Short mmCIF file of C-alpha atoms and ligand atoms in Angstrom, two decimals:
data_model
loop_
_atom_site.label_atom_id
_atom_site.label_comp_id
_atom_site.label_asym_id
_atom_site.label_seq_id
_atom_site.Cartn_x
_atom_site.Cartn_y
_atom_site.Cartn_z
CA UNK K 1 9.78 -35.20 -5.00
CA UNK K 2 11.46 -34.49 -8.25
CA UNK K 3 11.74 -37.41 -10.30
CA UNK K 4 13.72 -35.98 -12.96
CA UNK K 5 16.67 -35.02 -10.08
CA UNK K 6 15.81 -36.93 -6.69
CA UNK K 7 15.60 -33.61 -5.01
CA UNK K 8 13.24 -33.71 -2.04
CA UNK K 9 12.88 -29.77 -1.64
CA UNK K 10 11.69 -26.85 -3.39
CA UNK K 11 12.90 -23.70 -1.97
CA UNK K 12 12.65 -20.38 -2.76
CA UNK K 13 15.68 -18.18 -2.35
CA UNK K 14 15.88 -14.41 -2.19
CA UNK K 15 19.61 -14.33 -3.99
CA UNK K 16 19.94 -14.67 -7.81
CA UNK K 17 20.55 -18.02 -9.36
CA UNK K 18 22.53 -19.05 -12.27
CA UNK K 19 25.08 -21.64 -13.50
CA UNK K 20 28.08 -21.89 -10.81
CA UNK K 21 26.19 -19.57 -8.49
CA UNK K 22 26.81 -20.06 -4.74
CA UNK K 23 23.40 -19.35 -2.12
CA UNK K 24 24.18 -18.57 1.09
CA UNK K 25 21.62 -20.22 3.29
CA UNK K 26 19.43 -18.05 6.17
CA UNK K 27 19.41 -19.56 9.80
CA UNK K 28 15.72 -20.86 9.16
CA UNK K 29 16.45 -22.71 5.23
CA UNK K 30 19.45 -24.52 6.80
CA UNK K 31 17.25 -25.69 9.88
CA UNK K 32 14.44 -26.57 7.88
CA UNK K 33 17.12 -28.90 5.18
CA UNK K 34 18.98 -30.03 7.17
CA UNK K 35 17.47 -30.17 10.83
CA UNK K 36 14.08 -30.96 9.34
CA UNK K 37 14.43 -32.90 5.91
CA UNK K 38 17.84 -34.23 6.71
CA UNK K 39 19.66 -33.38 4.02
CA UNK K 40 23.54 -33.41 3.89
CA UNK K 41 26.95 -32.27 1.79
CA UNK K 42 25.72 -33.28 -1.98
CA UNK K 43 22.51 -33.40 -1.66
CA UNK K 44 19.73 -32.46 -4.06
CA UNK K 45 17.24 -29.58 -3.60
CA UNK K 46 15.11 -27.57 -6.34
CA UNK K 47 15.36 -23.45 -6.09
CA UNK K 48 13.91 -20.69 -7.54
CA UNK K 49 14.28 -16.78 -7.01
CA UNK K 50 11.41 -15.79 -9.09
CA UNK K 51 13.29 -14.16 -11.73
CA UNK K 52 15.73 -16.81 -13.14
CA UNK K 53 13.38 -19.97 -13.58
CA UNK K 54 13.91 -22.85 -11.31
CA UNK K 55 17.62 -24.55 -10.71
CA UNK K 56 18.77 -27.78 -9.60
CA UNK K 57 21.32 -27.27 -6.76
CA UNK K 58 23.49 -29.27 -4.49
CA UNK K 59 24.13 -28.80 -1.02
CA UNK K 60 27.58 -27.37 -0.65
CA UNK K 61 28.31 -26.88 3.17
CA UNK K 62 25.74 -27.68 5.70
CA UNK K 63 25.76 -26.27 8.91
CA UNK K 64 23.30 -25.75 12.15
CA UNK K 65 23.03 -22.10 11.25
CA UNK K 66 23.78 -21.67 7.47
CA UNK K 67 25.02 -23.23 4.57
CA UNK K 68 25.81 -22.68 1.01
CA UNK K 69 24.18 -24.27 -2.21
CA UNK K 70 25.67 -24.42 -5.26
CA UNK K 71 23.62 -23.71 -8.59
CA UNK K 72 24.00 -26.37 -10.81
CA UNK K 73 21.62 -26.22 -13.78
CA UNK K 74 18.15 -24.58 -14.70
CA UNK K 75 15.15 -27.30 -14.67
CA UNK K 76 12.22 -24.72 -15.67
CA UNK K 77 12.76 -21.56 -17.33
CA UNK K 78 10.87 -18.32 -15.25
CA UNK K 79 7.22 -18.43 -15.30
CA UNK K 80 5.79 -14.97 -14.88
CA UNK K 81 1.82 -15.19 -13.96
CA UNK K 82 -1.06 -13.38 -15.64
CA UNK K 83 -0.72 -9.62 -14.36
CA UNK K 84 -4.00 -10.61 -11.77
CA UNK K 85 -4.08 -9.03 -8.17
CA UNK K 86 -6.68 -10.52 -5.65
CA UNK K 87 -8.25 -7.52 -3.82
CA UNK K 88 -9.85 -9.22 -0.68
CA UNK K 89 -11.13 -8.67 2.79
CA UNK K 90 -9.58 -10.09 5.45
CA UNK K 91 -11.78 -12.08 7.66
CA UNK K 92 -10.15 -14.55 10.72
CA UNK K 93 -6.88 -15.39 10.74
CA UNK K 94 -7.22 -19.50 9.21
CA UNK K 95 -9.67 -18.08 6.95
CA UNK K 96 -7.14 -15.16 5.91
CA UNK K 97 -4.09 -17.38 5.24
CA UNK K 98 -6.55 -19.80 3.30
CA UNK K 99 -7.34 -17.09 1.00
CA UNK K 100 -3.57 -16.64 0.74
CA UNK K 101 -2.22 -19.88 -0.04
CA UNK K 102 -4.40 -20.57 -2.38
CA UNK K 103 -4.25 -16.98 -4.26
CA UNK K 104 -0.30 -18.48 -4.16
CA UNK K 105 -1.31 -22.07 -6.46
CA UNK K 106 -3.81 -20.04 -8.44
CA UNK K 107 -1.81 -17.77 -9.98
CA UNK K 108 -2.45 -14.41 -8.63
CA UNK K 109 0.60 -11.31 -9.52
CA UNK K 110 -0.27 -9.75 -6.01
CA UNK K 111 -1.93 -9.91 -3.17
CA UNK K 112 -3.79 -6.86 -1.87
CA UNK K 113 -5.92 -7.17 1.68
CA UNK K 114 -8.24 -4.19 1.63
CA UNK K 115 -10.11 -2.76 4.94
CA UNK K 116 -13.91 -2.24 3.49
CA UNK K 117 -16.84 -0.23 5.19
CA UNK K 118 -17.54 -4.03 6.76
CA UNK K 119 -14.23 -5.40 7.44
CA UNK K 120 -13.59 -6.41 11.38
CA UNK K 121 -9.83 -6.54 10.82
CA UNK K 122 -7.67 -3.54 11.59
CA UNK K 123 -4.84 -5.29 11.26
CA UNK K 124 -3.03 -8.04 9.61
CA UNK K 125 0.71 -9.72 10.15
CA UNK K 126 1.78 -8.95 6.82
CA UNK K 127 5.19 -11.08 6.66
CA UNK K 128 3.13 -14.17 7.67
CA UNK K 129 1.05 -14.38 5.29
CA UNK K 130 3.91 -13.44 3.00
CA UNK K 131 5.10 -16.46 4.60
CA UNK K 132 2.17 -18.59 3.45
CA UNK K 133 2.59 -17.61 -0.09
CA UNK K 134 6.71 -18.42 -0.16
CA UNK K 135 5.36 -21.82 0.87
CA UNK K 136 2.45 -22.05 -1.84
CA UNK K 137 4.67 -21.16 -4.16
CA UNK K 138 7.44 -23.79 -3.43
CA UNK K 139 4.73 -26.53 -3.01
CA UNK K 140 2.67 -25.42 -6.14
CA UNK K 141 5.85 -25.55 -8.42
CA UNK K 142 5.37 -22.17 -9.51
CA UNK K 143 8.67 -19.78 -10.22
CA UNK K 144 7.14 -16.84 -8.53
CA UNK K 145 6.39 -15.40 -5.32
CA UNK K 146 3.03 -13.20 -5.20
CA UNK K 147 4.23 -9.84 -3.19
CA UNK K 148 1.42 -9.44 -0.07
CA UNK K 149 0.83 -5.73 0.06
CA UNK K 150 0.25 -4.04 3.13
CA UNK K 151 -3.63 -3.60 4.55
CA UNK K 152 -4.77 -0.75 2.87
CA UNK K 153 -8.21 1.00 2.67
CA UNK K 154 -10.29 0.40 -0.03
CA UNK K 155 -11.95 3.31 -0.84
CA UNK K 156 -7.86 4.75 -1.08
CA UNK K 157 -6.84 2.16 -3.10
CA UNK K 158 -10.17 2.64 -5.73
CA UNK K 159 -8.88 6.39 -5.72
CA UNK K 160 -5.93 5.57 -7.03
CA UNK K 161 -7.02 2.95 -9.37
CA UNK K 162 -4.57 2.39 -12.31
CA UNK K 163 -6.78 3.53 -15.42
CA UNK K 164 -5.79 0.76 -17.31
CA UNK K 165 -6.68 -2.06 -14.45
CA UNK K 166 -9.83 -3.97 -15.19
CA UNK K 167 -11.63 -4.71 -11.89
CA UNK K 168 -13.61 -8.19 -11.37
CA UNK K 169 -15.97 -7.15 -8.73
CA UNK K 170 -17.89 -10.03 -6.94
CA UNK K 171 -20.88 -8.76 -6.03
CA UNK K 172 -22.98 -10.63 -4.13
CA UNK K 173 -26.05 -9.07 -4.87
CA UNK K 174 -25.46 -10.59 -8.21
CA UNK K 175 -26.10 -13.87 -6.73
CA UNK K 176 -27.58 -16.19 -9.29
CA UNK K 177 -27.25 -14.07 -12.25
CA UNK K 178 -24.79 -15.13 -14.80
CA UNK K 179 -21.31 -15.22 -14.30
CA UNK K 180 -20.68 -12.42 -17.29
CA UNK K 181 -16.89 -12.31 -18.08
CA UNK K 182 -17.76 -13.18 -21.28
CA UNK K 183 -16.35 -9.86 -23.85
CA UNK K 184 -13.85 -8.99 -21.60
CA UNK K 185 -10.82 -8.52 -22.65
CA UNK K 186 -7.31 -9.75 -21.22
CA UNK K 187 -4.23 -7.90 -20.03
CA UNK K 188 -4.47 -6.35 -16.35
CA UNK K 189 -6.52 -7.13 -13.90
CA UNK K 190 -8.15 -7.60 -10.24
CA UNK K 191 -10.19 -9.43 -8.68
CA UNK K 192 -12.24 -7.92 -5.56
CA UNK K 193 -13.99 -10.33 -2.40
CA UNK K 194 -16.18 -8.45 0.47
CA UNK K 195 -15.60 -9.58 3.40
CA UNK K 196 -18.23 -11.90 4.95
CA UNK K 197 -20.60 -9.38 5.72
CA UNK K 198 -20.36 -8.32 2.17
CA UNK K 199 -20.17 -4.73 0.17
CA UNK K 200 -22.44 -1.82 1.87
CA UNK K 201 -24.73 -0.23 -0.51
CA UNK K 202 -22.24 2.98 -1.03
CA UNK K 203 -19.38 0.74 -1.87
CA UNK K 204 -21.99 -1.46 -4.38
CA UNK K 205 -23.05 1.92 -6.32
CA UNK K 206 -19.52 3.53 -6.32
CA UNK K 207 -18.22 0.55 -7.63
CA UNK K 208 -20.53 -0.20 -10.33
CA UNK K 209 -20.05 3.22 -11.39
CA UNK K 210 -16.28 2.83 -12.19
CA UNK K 211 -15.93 2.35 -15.97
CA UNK K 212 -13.02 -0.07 -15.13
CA UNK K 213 -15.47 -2.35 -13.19
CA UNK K 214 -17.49 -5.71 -13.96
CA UNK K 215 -19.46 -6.50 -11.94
CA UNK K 216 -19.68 -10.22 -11.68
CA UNK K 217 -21.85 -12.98 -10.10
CA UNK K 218 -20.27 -16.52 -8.87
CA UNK K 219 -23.19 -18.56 -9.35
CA UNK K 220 -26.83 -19.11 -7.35
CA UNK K 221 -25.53 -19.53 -3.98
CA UNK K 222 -23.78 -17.43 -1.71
CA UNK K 223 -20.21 -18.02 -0.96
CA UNK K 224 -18.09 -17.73 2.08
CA UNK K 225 -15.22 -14.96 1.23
CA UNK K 226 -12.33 -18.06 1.26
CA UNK K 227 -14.58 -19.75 -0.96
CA UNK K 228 -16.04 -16.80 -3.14
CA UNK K 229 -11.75 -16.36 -3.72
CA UNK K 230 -10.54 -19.62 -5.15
CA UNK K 231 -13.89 -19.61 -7.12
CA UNK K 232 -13.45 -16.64 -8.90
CA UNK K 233 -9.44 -17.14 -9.48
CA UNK K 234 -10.74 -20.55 -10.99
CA UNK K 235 -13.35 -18.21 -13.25
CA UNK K 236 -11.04 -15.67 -14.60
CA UNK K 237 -8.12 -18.54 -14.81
CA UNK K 238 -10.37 -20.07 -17.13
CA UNK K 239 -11.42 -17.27 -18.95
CA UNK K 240 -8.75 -14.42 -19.35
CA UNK K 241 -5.86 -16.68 -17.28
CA UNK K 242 -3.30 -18.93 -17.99
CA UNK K 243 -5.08 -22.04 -18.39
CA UNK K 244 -4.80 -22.34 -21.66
N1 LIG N 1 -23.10 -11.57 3.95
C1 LIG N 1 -23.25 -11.40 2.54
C2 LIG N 1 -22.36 -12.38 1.79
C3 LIG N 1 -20.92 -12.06 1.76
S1 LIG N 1 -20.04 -13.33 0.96
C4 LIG N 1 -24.68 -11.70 2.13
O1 LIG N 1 -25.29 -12.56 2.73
O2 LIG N 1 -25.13 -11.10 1.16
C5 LIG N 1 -18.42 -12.68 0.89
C6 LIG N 1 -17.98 -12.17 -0.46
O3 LIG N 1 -17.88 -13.26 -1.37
C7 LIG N 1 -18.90 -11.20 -1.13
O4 LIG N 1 -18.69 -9.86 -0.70
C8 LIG N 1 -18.57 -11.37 -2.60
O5 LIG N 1 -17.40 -10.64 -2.95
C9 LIG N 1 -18.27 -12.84 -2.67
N2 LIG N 1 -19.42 -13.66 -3.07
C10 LIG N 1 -19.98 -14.69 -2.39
N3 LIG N 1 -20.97 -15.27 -3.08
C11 LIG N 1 -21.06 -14.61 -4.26
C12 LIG N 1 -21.90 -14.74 -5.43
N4 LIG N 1 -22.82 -15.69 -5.52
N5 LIG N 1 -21.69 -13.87 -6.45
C13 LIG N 1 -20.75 -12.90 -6.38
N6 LIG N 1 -19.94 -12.74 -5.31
C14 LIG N 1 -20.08 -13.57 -4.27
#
């Protein structure tokens, strides 16, 4: 709930919004406001697109399989994130949407599941969990949508590592050493999670030997990977983020 406008839903909407600007509704958004949340002709509900800043809009026509807002006025300019991508491994499938959702409220650019020398997962439904992070994202009251990228293999993606990409790598053979962000500098960056049987001992050395690497320790106990995540969004938030 909005208490500046009464509106009861936050929706994100792939169509561009502006003053006067008419959204067409999918099949699913006009189930969900007005099979679901009841909402009728006049109406309130909050939108974003992730490039124009959130708008206050009004239901228009409501029907069983579409409808049509109308774009009223802006109530947040666009918020663009820290340029951060989470790197992780994806472990079960609760776990795995976990780790997305909250990557979605913490801020994360983009969302990268990577297949390391210990990763179980061959696979992963990619438009669910870009699913999950629509719906972090409207919940959260952020403006943005982190993309999910498609599974891709680690070693591959260190290959082509942008050169300018600063890498937080969570080592867990760092465990209890200090955390050691401190002198690093802001702009782009990525965090990397093993999965839960953690790095193997090539992928330890080749990483530590990237110059675009820090290797970093989240504290004197080892984490699960859904944990080791929000923890070390939370760290570099608070560092090099947004937080202030
Ligand atoms: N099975 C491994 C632990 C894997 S934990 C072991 O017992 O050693 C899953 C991932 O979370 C790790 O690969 C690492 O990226 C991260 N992680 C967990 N605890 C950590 C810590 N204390 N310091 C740094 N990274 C940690």
């Amino acid at each position: 709930m909005n208490e500046k406008t009464s509106a009861k839903v936050r929706l994100y909407v792939e169509h561009p919004l502006g003053a006067g600007q008419s959204v067409p509704l999918s099949r699913d958004q006009a189930h969900y406001l007005f099979g679901v949340m009841r909402l009728g002709v006049g109406d309130a509900v909050l939108v974003f697109d992730g490039a124009h800043g959130e708008w206050l809009a009004e239901v228009a026509e409501a029907g069983k399989r579409g409808g049509v807002l109308a774009c009223r006025e802006q109530t947040r300019p666009q918020q663009s994130p820290p340029d951060l991508w989470l790197l992780f491994a994806p472990i079960k499938k609760a776990r795995t949407d976990f780790i997305v959702e909250k990557a979605a409220e913490m801020g994360a650019a983009r969302i990268c599941p990577v297949q390391t020398d210990f990763t179980n997962a061959e696979r992963i439904r990619r438009d669910r969990l870009q699913a999950h992070a629509v719906e972090a994202a409207e919940q959260c009251g952020g403006t943005y949508v982190p993309e999910v990228a498609e599974l891709a293999r680690l070693d591959r993606v260190l290959a082509d590592w942008p050169a300018d990409r600063q890498l937080m790598f969570c080592d867990e053979a760092l465990v209890g050493a200090r955390a050691a962000l401190a002198g690093a500098q802001r702009g782009k960056w990525a965090i990397l999670i093993g999965p839960e049987g953690g790095f193997s001992q090539a992928e330890r050395t080749r990483l530590r030997g990237f110059p675009f690497a820090h290797a970093v320790s989240l504290g004197p106990r080892i984490l699960r990977a859904d944990t080791a995540a929000v923890a070390a969004l939370t760290l570099w938030q608070s560092t090099l983020g947004d937080w202030g």
